[in-house]
Coordinates of C-alpha atoms and ligand atoms in Angstrom, one line a residue:
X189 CA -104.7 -26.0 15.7
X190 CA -102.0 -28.6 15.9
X191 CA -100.0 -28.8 18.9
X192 CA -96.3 -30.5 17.9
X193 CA -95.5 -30.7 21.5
X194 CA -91.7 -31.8 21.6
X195 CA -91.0 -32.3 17.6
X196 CA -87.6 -31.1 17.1
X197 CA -85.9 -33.6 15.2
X198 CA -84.3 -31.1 12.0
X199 CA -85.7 -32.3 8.5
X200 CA -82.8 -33.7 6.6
X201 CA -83.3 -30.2 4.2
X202 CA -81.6 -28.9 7.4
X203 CA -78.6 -31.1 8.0
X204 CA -75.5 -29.3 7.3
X205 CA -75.1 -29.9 3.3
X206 CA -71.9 -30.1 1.6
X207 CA -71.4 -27.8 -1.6
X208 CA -71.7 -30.0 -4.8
X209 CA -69.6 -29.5 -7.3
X210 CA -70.7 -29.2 -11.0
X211 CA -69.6 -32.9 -13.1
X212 CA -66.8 -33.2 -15.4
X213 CA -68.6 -34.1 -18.6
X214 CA -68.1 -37.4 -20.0
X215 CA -66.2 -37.3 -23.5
X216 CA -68.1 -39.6 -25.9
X217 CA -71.7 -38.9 -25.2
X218 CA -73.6 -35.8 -26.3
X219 CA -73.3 -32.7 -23.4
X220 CA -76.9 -32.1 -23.8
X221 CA -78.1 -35.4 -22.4
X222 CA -75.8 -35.2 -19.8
X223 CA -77.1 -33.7 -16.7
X224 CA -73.7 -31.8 -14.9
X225 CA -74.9 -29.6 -12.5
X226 CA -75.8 -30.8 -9.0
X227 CA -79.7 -32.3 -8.5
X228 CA -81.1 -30.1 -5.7
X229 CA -81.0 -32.4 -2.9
X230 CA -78.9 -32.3 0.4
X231 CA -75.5 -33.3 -0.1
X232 CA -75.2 -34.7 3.5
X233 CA -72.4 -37.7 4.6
X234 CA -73.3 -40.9 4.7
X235 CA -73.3 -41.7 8.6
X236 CA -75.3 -38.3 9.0
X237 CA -77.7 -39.7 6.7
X238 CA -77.8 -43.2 8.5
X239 CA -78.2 -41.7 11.6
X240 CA -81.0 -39.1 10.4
X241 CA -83.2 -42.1 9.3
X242 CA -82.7 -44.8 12.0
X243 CA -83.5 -42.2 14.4
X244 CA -86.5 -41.1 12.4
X245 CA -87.5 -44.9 12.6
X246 CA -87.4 -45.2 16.2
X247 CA -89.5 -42.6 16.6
X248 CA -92.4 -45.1 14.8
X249 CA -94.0 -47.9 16.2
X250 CA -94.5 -50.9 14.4
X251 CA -95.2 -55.0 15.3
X252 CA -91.6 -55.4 15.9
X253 CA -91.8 -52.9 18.4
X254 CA -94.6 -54.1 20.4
X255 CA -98.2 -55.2 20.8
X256 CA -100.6 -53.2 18.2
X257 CA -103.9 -54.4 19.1
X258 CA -105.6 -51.8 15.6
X259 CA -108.8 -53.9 15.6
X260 CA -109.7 -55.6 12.2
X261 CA -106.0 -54.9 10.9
X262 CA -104.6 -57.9 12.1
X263 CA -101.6 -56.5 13.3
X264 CA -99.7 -59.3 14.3
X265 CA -95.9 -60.1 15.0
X266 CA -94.4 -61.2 11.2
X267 CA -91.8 -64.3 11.4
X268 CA -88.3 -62.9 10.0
X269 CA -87.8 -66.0 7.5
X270 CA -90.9 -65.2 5.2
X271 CA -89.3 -61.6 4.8
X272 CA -86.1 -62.8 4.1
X273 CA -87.1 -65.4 1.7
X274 CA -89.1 -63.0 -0.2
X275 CA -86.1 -60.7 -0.5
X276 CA -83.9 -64.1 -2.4
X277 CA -82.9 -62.5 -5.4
X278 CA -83.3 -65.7 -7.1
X279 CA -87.2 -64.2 -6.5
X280 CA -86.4 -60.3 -6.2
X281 CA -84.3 -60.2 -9.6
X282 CA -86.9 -61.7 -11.8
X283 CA -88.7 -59.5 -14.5
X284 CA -92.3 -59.7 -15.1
X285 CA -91.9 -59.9 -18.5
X286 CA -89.5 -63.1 -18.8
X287 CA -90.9 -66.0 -20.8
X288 CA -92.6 -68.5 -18.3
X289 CA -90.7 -71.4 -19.4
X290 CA -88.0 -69.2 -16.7
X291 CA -89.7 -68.7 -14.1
X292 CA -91.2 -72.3 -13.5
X293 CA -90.0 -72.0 -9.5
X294 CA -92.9 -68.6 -9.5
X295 CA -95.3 -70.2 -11.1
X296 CA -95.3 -73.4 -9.4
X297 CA -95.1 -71.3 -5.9
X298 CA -98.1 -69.8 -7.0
X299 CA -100.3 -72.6 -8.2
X300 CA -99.6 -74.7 -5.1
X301 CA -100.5 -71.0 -2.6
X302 CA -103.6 -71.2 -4.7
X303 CA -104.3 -74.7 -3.8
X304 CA -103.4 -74.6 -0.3
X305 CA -105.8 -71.3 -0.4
X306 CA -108.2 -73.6 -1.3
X307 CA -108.0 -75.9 1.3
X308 CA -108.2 -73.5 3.8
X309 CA -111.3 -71.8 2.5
X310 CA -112.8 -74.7 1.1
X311 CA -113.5 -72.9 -2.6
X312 CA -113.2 -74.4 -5.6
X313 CA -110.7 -71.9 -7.5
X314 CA -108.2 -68.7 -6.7
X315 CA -106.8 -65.9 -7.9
X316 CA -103.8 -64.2 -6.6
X317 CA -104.1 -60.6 -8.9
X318 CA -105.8 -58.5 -6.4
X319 CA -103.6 -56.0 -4.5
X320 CA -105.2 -55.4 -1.1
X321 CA -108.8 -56.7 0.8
X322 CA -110.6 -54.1 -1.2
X323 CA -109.3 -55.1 -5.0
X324 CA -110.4 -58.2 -4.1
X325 CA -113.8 -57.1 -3.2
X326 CA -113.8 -55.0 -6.4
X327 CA -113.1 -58.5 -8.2
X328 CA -115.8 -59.8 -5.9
X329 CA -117.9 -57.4 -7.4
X330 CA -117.3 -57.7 -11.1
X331 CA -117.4 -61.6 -11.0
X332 CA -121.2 -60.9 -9.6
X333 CA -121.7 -58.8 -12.1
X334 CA -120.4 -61.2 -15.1
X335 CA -122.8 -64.5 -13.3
X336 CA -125.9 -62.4 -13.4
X337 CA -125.6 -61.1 -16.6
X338 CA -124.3 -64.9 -18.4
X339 CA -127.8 -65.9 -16.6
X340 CA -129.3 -63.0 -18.5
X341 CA -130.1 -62.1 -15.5
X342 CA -129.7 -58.0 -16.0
X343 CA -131.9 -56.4 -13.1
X344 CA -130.0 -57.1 -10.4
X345 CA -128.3 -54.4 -9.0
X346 CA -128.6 -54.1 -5.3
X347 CA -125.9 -55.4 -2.8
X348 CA -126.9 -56.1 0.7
X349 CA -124.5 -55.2 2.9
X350 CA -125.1 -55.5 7.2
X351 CA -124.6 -52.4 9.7
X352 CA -121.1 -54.0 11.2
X353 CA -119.6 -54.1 7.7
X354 CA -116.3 -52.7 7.2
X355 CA -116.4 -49.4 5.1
X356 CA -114.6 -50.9 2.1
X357 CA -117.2 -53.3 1.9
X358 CA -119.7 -51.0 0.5
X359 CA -117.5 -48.9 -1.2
X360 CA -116.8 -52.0 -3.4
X361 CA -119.9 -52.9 -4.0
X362 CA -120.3 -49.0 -5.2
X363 CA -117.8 -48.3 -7.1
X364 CA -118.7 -52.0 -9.2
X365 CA -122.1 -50.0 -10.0
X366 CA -124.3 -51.9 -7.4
X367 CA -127.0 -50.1 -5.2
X368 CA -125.8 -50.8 -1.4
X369 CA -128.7 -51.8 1.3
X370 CA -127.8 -51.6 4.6
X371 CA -129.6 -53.5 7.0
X372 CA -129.1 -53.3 10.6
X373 CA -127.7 -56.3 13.2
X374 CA -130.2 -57.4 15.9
X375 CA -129.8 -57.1 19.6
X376 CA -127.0 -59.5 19.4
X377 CA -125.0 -57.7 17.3
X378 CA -124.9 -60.0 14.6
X379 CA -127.2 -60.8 11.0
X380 CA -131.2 -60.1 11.4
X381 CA -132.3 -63.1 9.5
X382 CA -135.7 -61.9 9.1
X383 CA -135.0 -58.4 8.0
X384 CA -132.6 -60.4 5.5
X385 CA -135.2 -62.3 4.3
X386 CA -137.5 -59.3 3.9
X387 CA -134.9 -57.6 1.9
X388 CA -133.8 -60.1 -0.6
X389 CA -135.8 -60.0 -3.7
X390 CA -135.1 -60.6 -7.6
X391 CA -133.2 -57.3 -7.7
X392 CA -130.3 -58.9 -5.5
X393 CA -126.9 -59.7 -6.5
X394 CA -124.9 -60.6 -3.8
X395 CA -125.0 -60.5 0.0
X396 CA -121.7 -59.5 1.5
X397 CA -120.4 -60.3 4.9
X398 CA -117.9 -61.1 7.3
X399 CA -117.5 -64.0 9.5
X400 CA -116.9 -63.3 12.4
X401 CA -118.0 -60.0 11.8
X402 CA -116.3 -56.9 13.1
X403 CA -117.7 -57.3 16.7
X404 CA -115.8 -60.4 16.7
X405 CA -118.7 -62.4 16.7
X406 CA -119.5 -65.5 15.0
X407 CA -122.4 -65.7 12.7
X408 CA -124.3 -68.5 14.1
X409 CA -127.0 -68.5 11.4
X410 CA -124.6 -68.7 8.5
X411 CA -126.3 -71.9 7.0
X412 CA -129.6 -70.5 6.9
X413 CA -128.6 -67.4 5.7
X414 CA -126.5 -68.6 2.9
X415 CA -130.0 -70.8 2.3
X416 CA -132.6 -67.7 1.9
X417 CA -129.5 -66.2 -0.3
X418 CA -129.3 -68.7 -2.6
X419 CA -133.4 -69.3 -2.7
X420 CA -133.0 -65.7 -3.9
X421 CA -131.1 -66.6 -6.5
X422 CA -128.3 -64.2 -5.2
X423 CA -124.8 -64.7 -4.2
X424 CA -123.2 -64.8 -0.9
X425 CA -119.6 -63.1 -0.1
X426 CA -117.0 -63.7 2.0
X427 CA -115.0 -60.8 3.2
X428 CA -112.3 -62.9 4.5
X429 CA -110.3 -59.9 6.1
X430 CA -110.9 -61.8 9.4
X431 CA -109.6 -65.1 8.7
X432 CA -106.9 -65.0 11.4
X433 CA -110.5 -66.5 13.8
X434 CA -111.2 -69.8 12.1
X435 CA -108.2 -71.1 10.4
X436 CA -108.5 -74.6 10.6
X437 CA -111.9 -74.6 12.7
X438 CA -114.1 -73.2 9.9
X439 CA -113.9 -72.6 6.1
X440 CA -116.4 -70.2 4.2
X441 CA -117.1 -73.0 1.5
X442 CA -118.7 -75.0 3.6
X443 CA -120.8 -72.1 5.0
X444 CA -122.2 -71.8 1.5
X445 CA -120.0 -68.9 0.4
X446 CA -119.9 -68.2 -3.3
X447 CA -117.0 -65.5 -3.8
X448 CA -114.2 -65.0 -0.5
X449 CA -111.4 -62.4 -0.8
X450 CA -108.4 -63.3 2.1
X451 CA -106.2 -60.3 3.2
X452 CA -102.8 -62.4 3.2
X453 CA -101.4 -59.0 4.4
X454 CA -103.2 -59.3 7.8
X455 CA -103.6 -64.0 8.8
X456 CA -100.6 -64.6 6.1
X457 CA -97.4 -62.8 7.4
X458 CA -97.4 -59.5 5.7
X459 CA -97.8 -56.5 7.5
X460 CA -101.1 -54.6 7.1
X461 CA -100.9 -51.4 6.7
X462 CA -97.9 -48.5 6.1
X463 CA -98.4 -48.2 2.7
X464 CA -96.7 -51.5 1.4
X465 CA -98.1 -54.0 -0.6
X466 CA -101.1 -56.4 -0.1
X467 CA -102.9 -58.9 -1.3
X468 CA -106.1 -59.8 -1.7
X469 CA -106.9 -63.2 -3.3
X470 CA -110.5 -64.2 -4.4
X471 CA -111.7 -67.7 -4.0
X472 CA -114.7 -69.1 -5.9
X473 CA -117.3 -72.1 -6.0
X474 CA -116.8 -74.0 -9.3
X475 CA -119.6 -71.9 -11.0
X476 CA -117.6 -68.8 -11.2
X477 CA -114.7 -69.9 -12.0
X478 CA -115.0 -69.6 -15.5
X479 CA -115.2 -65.4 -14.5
X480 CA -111.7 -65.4 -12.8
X481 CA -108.9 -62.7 -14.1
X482 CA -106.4 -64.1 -16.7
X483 CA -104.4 -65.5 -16.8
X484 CA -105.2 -68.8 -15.0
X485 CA -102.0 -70.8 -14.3
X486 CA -101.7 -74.4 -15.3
X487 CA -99.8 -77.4 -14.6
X488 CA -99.5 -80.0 -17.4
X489 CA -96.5 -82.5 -17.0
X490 CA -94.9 -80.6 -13.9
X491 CA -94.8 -78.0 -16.6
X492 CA -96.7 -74.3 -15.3
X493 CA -97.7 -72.2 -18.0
X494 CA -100.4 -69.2 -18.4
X495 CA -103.8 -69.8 -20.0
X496 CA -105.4 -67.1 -21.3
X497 CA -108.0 -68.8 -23.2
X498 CA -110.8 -68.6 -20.8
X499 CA -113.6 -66.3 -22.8
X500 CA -116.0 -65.8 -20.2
X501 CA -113.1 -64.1 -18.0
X502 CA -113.6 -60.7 -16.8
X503 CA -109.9 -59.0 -17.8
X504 CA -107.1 -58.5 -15.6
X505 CA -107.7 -57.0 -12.6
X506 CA -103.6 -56.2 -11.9
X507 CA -100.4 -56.5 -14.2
X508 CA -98.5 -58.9 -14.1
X509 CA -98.4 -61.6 -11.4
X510 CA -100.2 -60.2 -8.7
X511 CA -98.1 -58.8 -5.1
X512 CA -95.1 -61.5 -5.5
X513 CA -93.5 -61.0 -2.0
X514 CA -96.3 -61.0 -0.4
X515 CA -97.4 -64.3 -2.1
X516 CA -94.0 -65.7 -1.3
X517 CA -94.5 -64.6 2.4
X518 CA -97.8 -66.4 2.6
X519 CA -96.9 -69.1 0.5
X520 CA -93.3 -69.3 3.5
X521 CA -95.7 -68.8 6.3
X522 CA -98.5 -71.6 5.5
X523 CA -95.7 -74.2 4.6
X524 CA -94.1 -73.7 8.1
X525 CA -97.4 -73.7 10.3
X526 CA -99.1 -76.6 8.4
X527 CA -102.7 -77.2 8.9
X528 CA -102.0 -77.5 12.7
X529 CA -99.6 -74.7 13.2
X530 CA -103.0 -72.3 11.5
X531 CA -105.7 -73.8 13.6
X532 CA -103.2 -73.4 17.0
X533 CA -102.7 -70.0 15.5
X534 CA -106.6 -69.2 15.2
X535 CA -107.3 -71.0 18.9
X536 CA -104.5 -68.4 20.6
X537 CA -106.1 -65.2 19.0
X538 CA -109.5 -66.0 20.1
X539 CA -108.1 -67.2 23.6
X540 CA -106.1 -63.5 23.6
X541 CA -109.2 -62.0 22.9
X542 CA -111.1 -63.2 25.3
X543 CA -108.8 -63.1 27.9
X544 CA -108.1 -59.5 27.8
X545 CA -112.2 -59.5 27.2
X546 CA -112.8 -60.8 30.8
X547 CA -110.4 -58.9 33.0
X548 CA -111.0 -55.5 31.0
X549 CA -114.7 -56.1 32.0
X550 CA -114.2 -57.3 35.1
X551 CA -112.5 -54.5 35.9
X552 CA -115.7 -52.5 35.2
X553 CA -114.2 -49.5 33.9
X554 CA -115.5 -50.2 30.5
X555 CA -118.6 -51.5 28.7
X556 CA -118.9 -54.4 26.6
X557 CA -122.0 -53.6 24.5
X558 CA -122.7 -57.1 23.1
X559 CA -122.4 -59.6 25.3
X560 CA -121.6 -63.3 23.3
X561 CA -118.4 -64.9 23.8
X562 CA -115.9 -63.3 20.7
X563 CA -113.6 -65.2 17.9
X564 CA -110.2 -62.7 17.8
X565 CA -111.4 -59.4 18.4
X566 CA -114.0 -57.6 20.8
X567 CA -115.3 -53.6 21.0
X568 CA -115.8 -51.9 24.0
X569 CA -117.6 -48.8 24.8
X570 CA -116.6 -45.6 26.4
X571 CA -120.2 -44.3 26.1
X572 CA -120.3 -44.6 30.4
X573 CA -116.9 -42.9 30.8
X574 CA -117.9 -40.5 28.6
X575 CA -121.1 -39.5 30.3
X576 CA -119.8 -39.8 34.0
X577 CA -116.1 -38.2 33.2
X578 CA -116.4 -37.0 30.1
X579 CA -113.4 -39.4 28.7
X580 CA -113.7 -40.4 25.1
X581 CA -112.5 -43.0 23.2
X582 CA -109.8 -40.9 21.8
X583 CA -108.4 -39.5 24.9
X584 CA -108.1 -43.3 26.0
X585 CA -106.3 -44.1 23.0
X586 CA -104.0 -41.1 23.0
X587 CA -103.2 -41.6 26.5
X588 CA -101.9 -45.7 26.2
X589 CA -99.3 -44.2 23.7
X590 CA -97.9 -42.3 26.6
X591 CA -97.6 -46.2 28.3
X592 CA -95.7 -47.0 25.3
X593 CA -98.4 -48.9 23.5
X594 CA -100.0 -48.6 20.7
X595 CA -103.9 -47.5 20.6
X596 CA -106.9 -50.3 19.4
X597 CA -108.8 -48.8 16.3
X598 CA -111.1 -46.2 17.8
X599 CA -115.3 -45.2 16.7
X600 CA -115.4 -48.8 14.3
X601 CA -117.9 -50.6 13.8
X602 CA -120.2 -47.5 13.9
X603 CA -122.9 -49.4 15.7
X604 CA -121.1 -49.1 19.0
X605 CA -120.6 -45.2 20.5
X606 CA -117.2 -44.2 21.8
X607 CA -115.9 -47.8 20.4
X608 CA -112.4 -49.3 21.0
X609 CA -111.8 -52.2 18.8
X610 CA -109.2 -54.0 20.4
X611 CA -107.4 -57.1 18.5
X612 CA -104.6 -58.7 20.4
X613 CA -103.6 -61.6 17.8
X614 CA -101.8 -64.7 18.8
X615 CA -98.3 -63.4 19.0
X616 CA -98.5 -61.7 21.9
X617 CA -97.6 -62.7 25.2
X618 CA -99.6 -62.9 28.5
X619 CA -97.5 -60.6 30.1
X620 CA -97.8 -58.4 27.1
X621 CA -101.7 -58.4 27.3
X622 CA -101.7 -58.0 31.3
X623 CA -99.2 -54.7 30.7
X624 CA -102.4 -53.4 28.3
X625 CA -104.8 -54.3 30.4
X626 CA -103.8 -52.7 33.1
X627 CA -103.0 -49.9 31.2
X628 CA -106.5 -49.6 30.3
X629 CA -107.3 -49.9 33.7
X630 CA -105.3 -47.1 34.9
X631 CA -106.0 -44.6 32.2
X632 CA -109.7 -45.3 33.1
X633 CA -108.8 -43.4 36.8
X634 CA -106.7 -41.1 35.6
X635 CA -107.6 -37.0 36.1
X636 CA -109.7 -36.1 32.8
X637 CA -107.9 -33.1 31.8
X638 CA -104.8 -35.1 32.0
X639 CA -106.1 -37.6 29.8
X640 CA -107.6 -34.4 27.2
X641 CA -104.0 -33.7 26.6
X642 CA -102.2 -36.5 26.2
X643 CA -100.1 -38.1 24.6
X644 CA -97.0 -36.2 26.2
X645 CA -93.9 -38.5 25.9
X646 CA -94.4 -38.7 21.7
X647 CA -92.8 -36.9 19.3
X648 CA -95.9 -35.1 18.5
X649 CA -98.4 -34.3 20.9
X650 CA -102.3 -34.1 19.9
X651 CA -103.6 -33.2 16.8
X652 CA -106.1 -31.5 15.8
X653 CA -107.8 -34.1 13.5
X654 CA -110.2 -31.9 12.0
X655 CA -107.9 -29.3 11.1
X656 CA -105.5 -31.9 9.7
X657 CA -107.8 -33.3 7.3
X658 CA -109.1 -29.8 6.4
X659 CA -105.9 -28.2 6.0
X660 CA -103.6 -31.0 4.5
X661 CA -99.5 -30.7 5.0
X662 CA -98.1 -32.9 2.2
X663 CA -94.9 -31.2 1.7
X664 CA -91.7 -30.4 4.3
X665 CA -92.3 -26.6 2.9
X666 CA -95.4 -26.2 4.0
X667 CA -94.8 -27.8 7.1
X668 CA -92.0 -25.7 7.9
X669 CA -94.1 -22.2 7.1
X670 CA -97.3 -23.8 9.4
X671 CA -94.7 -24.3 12.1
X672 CA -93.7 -20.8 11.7
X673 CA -96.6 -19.1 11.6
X674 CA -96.8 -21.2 15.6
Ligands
PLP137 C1 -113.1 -56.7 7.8 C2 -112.2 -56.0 6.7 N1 -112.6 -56.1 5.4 C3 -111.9 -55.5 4.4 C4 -110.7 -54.8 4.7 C5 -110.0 -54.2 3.5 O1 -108.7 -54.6 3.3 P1 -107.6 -53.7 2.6 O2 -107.2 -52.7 3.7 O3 -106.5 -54.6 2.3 O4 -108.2 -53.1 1.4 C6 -110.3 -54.7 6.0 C7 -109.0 -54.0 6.3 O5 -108.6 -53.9 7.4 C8 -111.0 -55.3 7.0 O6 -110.6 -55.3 8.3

């Protein structure tokens, strides 16, 4: 059952609404394609209406509101400027379809985020069509598909994929028609070499994983793995959804990755999450390039045009240019940090991680299943809590929004019971990461069946997840008659 514990802000179907009056036709064109009487929506005054929605938004929580430590999301503090660049009209009033000789200033953005992309990952080539971490994937997918088969090489359709993978990963990989094998981590949490080896055979087409994975840990064996890949004859992917660790320190072509997809909507200065738009580049090694998405853009004579000549391509993978203000955003964002700025950025979310790492298992209300030192994220366990007290993982993170905080990603990466991925990201403060960690600390102490309530000072109280999912809301209506059946 849900419980909406304190939710009485009135839907804006319940403002007071003026009467509207039917239109005065307009002489000169036909009555019939005129629409005079009043679209049935709340006729409400304008201040009411501003009012109604900026109070709506402070009920929210988002990264300008405070830390949001949603492990794997990235969820870091955005600087103002790339927003407000990406809202220049000279940029926000072009139309997709104008000629490219007017829109030289897009096209040259683009080719030069594509090249620094590049240099960061150390690839060969990009493409900025895909729309979020998982398109890009998909693309990942497809260009795998289109090597093997220009080899002639038809039987392989298994994707290897480890334990610690994040969900979309073999989704992907699924979807593109490959078989998924999942192999298990070893006791360190990270790639079983061996097992890998066992596993690859002439039936593989790709091996897919993140580094650092979602533990936060660093794949020491990368090299060799990227070795018995190759020896294979398979290719290796990068999800490169956790980026934000080794800017500057590390760069997936020089692991040996074939195929990387970067979430710019997580390292690059976009949001994640909340419905917007992503993006979700794909960088290759100079043998796939010839597979990328057209159109390619070119430079000739400080000229940019689109090539679409490139037979061997696989199609478009989105219209038109790809997620524009997110690519201006990330195009804003690299220029100001430079090379240095990105490294310093990676070196503080590892040092944040760590740091709230050490004094959260220090304070020994928590266990840390996997023990090596972590790159920007780390997972705890509340598998002891949960035993002795019976606190889960979700009363934990229900109870921190009562502090005012927002909860780590809960139960992900599967391999860890009663998990809380927590990723603090280089914008926040020491004090900011003390105030959590002592939150964490508290909530640890706190009476259970407090904590199996809670949150109390939200809008809405806890919800019954199960029958949320099962019984889905989607419209104010039926919200209204659920709350009166209460
Ligand atoms: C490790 C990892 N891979 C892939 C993705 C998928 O990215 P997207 O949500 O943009 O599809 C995410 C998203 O958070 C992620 O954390």
């Amino acid at each position: 059952m849900f419980r909406f514990a304190r939710y009485n802000e009135p839907l804006i179907f319940e403002l007071p609404s003026r009467e509207t009056r039917e239109r005065t036709p307009i002489p000169g064109i036909p009555r019939k394609i005129q629409r005079l009487k009043p679209i049935s929506i709340p006729n409400i005054e304008e201040p009411r209406v501003a009012r109604h929605f900026h109070h709506l938004s402070q009920m929210n929580y988002g990264v300008d509101t405070g830390i949001y430590p949603l492990g794997s999301c990235t969820m870091k503090y955005n600087p103002k400027i790339c927003e407000e660049i990406a809202r220049w009209e000279e940029f926000s009033c072009l139309h997709p379809h104008q000629d490219a000789s007017t829109v030289q200033g897009i096209l040259q953005m683009m080719y030069e985020l594509e090249e620094m992309l590049v240099e960061i990952t150390g690839m060969h080539a990009f493409t900025l069509q895909p729309a979020a971490g998982a398109h890009g994937e998909l693309l990942g997918m497809l260009l795998t598909r289109a090597y093997h088969e220009n080899n002639s090489d038809n039987n392989r359709k298994d994707v290897i994929i480890p334990d610690t993978a994040h969900g979309t990963n073999p989704a992907s990989a699924s979807i593109a028609g490959f078989n998924v094998i999942e192999i298990p981590s070893n006791k360190d949490g990270t790639v079983d070499v061996k097992l890998l080896k066992k596993s690859l055979s002439d039936k593989t087409a790709c091996f897919m994983i993140t580094n650092p994975n979602t533990l936060g840990i660093f794949e020491d064996n990368i090299l060799e793995i990227a070795e018995c890949v190759h020896d294979a004859g398979a290719l290796l992917y990068y999800d490169g959804a956790n980026m934000n660790a080794i800017l500057g320190k590390a760069r997936p072509g020089d692991m040996g990755f074939d195929i990387v997809h970067l979430n710019l909507h997580k390292t690059f200065s976009t949001p994640h999450g909340g419905g917007g738009p992503g993006s979700g580049p794909i960088g290759v090694n100079r043998e796939l390039e010839e597979f990328l998405p057209i159109p390619r853009i070119i430079k000739e004579k400080n000229r940019y045009r689109f090539d679409y000549d490139k037979p061997k391509s696989i199609g478009k993978i989105k219209e038109f240019y790809g997620n524009i203000s997110v690519l201006l955003k990330a195009y804003t964002y690299i220029k100001m940090m430079g090379y240095n700025g990105l490294r310093e950025t990676s070196e503080i979310a590892v040092l944040n991680a760590n740091y709230m790492k050490k004094k959260i298992v220090d304070s020994k209300r928590y266990e840390l299943p996997y023990k090596q030192m972590r790159k920007h994220e780390f997972v705890l366990s509340c598998e002891k809590l949960k035993e002795e007290k019976n606190i889960r993982a979700a009363d934990i993170a229900k109870r921190l929004l009562d502090y005012g905080l927002h909860a780590p990603t809960v139960y992900f990466p599967l391999i860890v019971k009663e998990a809380l991925m927590i990723e603090p990201t280089e914008t926040e403060s020491k004090e900011d990461l003390d105030r959590y960690i002592d939150a964490l600390i508290e909530i640890a102490d706190e009476d259970v069946e407090k904590l199996k309530n809670a949150p109390y000072n939200t809008p809405i109280g806890r919800v019954d997840e199960v029958y949320a999912t099962r019984n889905l809301i989607l419209t104010w209506r039926d919200f209204k008659e659920e709350m009166s059946e209460k």
